[in-house]
Structures are given as C-alpha cells and as structure tokens.
PDB file of C-alpha atoms in Angstrom:
ATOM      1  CA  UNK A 279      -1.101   6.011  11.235  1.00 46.00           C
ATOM      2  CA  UNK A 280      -1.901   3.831   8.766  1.00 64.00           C
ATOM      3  CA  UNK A 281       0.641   1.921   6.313  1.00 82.00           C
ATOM      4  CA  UNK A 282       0.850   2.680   2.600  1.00 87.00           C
ATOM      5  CA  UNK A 283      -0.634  -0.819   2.034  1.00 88.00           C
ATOM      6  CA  UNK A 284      -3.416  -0.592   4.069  1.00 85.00           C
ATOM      7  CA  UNK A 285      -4.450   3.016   2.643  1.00 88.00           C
ATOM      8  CA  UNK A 286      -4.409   0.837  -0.509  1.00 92.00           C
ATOM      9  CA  UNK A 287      -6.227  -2.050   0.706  1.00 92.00           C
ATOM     10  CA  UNK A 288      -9.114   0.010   1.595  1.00 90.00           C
ATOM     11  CA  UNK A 289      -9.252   2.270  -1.382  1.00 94.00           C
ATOM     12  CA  UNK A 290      -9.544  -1.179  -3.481  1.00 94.00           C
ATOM     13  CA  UNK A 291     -12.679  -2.166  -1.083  1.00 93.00           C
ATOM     14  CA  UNK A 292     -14.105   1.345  -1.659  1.00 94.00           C
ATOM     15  CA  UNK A 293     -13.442   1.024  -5.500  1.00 94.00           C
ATOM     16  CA  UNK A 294     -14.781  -2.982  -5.557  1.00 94.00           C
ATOM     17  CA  UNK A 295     -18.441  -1.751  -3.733  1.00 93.00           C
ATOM     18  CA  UNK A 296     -19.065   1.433  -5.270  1.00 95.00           C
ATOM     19  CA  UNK A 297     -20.109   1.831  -8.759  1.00 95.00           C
ATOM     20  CA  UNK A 298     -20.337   5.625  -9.363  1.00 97.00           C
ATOM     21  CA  UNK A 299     -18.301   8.921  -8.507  1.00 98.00           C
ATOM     22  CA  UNK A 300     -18.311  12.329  -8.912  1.00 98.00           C
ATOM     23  CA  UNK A 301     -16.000  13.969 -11.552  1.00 98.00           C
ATOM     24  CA  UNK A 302     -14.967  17.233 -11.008  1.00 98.00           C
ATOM     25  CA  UNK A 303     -13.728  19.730 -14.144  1.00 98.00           C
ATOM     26  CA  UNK A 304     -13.911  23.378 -15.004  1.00 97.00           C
ATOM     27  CA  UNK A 305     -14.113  25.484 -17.928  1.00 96.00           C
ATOM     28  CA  UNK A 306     -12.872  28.740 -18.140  1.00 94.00           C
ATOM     29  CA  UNK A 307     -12.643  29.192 -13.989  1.00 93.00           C
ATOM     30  CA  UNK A 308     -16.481  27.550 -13.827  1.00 95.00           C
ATOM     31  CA  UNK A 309     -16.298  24.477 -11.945  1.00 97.00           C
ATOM     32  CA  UNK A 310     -18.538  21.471 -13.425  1.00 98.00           C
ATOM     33  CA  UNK A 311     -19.475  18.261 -11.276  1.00 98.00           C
ATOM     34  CA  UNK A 312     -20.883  14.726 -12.946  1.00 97.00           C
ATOM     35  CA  UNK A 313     -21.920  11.343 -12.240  1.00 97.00           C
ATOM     36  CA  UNK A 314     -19.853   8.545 -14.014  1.00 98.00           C
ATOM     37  CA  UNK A 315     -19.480   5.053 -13.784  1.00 98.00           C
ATOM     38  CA  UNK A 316     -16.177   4.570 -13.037  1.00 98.00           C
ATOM     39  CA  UNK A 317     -13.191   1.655 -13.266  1.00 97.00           C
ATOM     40  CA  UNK A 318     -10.064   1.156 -12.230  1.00 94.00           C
ATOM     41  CA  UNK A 319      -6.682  -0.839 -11.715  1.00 95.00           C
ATOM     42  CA  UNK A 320      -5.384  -3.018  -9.110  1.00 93.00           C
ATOM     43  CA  UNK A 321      -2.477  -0.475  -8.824  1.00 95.00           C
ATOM     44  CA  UNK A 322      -4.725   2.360  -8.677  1.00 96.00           C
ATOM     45  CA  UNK A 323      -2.870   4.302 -11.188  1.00 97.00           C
ATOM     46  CA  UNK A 324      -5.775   4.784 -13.532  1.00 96.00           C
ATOM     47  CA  UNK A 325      -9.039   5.078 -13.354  1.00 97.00           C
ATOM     48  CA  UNK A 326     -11.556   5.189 -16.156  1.00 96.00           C
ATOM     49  CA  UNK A 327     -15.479   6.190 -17.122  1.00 98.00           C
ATOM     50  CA  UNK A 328     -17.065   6.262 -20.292  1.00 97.00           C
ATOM     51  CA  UNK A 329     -18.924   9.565 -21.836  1.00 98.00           C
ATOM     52  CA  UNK A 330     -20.095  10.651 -25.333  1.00 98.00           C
ATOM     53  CA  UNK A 331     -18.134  13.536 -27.222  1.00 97.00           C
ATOM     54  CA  UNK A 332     -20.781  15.759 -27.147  1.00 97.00           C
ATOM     55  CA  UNK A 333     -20.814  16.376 -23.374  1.00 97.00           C
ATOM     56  CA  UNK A 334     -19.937  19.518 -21.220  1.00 97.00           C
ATOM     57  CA  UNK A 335     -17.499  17.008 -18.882  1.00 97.00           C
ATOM     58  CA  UNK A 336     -15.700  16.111 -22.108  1.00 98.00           C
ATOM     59  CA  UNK A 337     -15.333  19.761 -23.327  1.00 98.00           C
ATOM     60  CA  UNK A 338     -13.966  20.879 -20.215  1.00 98.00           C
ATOM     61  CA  UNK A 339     -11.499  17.588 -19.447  1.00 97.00           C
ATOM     62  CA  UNK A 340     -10.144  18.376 -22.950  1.00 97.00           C
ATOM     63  CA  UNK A 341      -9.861  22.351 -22.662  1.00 97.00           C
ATOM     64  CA  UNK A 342      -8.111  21.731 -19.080  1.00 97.00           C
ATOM     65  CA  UNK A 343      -6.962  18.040 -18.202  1.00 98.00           C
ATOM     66  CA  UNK A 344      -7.315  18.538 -14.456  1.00 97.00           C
ATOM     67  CA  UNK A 345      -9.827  16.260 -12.826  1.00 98.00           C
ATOM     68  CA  UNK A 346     -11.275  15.371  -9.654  1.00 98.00           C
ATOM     69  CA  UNK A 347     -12.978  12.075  -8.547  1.00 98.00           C
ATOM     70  CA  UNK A 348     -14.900  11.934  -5.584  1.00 97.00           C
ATOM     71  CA  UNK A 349     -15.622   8.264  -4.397  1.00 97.00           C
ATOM     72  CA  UNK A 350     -17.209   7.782  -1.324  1.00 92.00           C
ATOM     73  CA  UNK A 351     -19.324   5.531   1.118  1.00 89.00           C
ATOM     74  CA  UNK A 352     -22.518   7.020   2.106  1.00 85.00           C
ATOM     75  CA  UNK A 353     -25.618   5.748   2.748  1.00 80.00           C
ATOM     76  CA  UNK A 354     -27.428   9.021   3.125  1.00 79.00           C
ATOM     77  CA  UNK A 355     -27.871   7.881   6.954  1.00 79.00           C
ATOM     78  CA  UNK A 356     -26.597  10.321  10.034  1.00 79.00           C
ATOM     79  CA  UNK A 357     -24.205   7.697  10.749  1.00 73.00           C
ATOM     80  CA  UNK A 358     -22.451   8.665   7.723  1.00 69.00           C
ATOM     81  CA  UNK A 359     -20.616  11.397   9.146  1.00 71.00           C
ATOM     82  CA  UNK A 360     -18.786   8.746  11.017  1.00 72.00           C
ATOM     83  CA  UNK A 361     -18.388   6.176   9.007  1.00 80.00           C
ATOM     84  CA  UNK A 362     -18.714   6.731   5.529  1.00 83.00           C
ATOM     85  CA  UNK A 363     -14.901   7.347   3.881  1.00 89.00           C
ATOM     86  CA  UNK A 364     -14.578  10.101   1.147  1.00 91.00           C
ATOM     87  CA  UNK A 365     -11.526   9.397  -1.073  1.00 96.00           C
ATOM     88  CA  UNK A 366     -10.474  12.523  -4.063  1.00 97.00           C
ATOM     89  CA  UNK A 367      -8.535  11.161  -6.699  1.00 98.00           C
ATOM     90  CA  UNK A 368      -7.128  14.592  -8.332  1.00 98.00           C
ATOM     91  CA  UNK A 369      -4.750  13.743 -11.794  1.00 98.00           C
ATOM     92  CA  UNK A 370      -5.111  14.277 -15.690  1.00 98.00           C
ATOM     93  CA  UNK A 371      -7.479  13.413 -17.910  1.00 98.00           C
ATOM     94  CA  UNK A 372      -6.942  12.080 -21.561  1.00 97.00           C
ATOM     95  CA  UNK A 373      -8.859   9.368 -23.982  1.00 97.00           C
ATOM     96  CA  UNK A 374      -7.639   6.155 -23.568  1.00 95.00           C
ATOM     97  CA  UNK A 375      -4.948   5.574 -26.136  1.00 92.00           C
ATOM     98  CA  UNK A 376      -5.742   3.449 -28.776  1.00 91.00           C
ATOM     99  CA  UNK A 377      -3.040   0.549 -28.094  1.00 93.00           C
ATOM    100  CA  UNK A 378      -4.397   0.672 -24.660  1.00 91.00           C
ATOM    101  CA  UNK A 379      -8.120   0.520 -25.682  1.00 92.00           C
ATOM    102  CA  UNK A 380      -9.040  -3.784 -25.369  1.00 94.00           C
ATOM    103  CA  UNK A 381      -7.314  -4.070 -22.267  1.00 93.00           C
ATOM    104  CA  UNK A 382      -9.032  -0.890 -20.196  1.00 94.00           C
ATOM    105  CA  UNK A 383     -12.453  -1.600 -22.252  1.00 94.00           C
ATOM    106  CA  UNK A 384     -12.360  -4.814 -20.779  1.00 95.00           C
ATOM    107  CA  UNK A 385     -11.509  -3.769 -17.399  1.00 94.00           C
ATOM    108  CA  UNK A 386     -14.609  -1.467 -17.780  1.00 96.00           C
ATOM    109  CA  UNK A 387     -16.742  -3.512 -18.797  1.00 96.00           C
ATOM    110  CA  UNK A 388     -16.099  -6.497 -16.180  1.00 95.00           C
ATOM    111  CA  UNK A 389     -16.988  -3.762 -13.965  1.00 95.00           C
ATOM    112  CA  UNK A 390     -20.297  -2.341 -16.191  1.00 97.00           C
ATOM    113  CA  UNK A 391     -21.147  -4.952 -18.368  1.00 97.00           C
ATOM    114  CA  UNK A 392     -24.924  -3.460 -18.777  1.00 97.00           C
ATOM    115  CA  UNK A 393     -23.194  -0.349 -20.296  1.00 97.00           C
ATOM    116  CA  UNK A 394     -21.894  -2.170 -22.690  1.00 97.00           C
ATOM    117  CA  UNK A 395     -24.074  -0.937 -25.683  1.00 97.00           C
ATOM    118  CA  UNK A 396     -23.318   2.590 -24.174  1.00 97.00           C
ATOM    119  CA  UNK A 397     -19.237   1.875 -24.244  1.00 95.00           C
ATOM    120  CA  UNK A 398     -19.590   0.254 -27.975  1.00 94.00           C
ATOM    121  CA  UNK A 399     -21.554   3.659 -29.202  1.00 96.00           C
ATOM    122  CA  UNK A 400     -19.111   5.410 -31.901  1.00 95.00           C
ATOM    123  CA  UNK A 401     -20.276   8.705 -30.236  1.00 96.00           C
ATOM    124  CA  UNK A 402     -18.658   7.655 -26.851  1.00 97.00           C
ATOM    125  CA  UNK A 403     -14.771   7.798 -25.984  1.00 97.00           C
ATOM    126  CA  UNK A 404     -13.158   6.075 -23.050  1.00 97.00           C
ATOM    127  CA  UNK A 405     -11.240   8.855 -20.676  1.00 98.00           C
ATOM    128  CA  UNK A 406      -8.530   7.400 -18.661  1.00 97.00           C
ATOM    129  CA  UNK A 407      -7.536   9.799 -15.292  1.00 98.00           C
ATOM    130  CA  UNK A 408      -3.799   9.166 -14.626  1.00 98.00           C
ATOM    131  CA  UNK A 409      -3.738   9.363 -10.738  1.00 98.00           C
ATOM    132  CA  UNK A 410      -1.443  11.925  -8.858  1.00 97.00           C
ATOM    133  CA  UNK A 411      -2.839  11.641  -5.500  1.00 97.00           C
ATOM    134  CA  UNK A 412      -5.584  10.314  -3.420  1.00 97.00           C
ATOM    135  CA  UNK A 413      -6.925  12.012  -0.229  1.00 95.00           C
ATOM    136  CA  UNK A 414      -9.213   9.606   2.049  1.00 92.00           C
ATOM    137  CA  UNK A 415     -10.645  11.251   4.826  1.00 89.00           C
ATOM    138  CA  UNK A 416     -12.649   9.482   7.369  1.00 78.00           C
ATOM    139  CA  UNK A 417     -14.143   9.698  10.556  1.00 70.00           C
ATOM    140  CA  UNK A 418     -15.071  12.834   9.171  1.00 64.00           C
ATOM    141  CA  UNK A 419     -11.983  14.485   9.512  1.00 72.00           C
ATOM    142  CA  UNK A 420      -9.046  12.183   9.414  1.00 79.00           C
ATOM    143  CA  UNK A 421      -7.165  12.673   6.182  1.00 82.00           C
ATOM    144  CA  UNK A 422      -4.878  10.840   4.707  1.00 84.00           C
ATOM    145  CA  UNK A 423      -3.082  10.724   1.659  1.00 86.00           C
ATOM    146  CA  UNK A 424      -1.565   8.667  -0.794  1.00 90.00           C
ATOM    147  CA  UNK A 425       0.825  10.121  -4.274  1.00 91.00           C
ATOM    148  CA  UNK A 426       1.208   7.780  -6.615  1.00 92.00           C
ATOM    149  CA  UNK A 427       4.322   7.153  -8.611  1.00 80.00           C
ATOM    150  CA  UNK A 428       3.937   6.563 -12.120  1.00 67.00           C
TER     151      UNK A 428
END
C-alpha cells in the first residue's frame, strides 16, 4: 500500500506530463464529456481549465457544480492496460473568484502559455474544480484513493 505522499508524488508527475483531461458534467440526468487544458496546484486542491461562456460544459457546470476529471497516461499502445495510470478527480465547479484571478491565471498560463490569447478573450471565464477526492487506478485495476481536506 502506498503512502499518502507517494499517491501525491505521482499524481504531481501525472499532472506535470499531461496537458489535457477529460471533464465530465451533466445536464438534466444527460451526462456530457470534454477536452480541456487543464492546471493545477502543488497541493492538488484545485485544478483549473479555461472555456468560453457560451459552451454546453459551462451550462451544465453552472446548472449542477459536480465535475469529473479524468487524467490519465495512455499512449494508445496495448501496453497501456498495464501501465498507463487513470486518476478521477470528482469535486465542484465554480469561476475562479475574482481576488483569486492573477494568481490561478498565472498558474494557467505557465502551464499553457500558447492559450494565452484564448484565456485573455472577454468571452472566456476561468473555472476552478475544488477537489474532494482523487481515485488512481493502475495496473488496470488497482485503485487507490486520496480525499482531500480543504
């Protein structure tokens, strides 16, 4: 079994080499899955992507806060099934508040500095997914999971 710090050590090596996950919300019981470039903190507390107002993702995130992230390690190679690690981040979804904004728009783009015109569009709002839990599984079936405490 691994440690609490190791689980976190090698979420923050999954998070440092992969630039995009899935975000999962729903609408009205219909389930709706995206791509987004993502970032995130060192304490993995929050993580953040970037997406105009006008999209279905942001209509459902603000009818129901509830989100998924699925980050993961494949290489679309047979060998993934035994070595690529999934992680689900599952929390709630919000813009980023406003006294928050510089430092987390930063932070993003460090991570995405060729979105940068994208990010600076008046039409796009920075969400920020406050983390409940994380569930890495690996191996293909070994699951672990981390809560975080906020």
């Amino acid at each position: 079994m691994k440690t609490e710090e190791e689980v976190k050590a090698r979420l923050r090596d999954l998070f440092a080499n992969q630039q995009l996950a899935v975000l999962a919300t729903q609408y009205v019981g219909q389930p709706y899955a995206s791509l987004v470039a993502y970032a995130g903190t060192d304490d993995l507390k929050e993580i953040f992507f970037a997406t105009p107002r006008t999209t279905r993702k942001y209509r459902n995130l603000t009818a129901d806060p509830r989100v998924a992230l699925l980050i993961n390690s494949s290489e679309n190679k047979p060998s993934d099934i035994h070595r690529a690690v999934a992680v689900t981040a599952t929390g709630v979804a919000g813009d980023v508040p406003s006294h928050a904004q510089d430092r987390f728009l930063k932070l993003y783009l460090k991570r995405h500095p060729h979105l940068k015109d994208f990010i600076e569009a008046p039409s796009t709002v920075l969400v920020r997914v406050m983390v409940d839990c994380y569930y890495m599984v690996k191996n293909f079936q070994k699951v672990m999971e981390l809560h975080i405490n906020r």
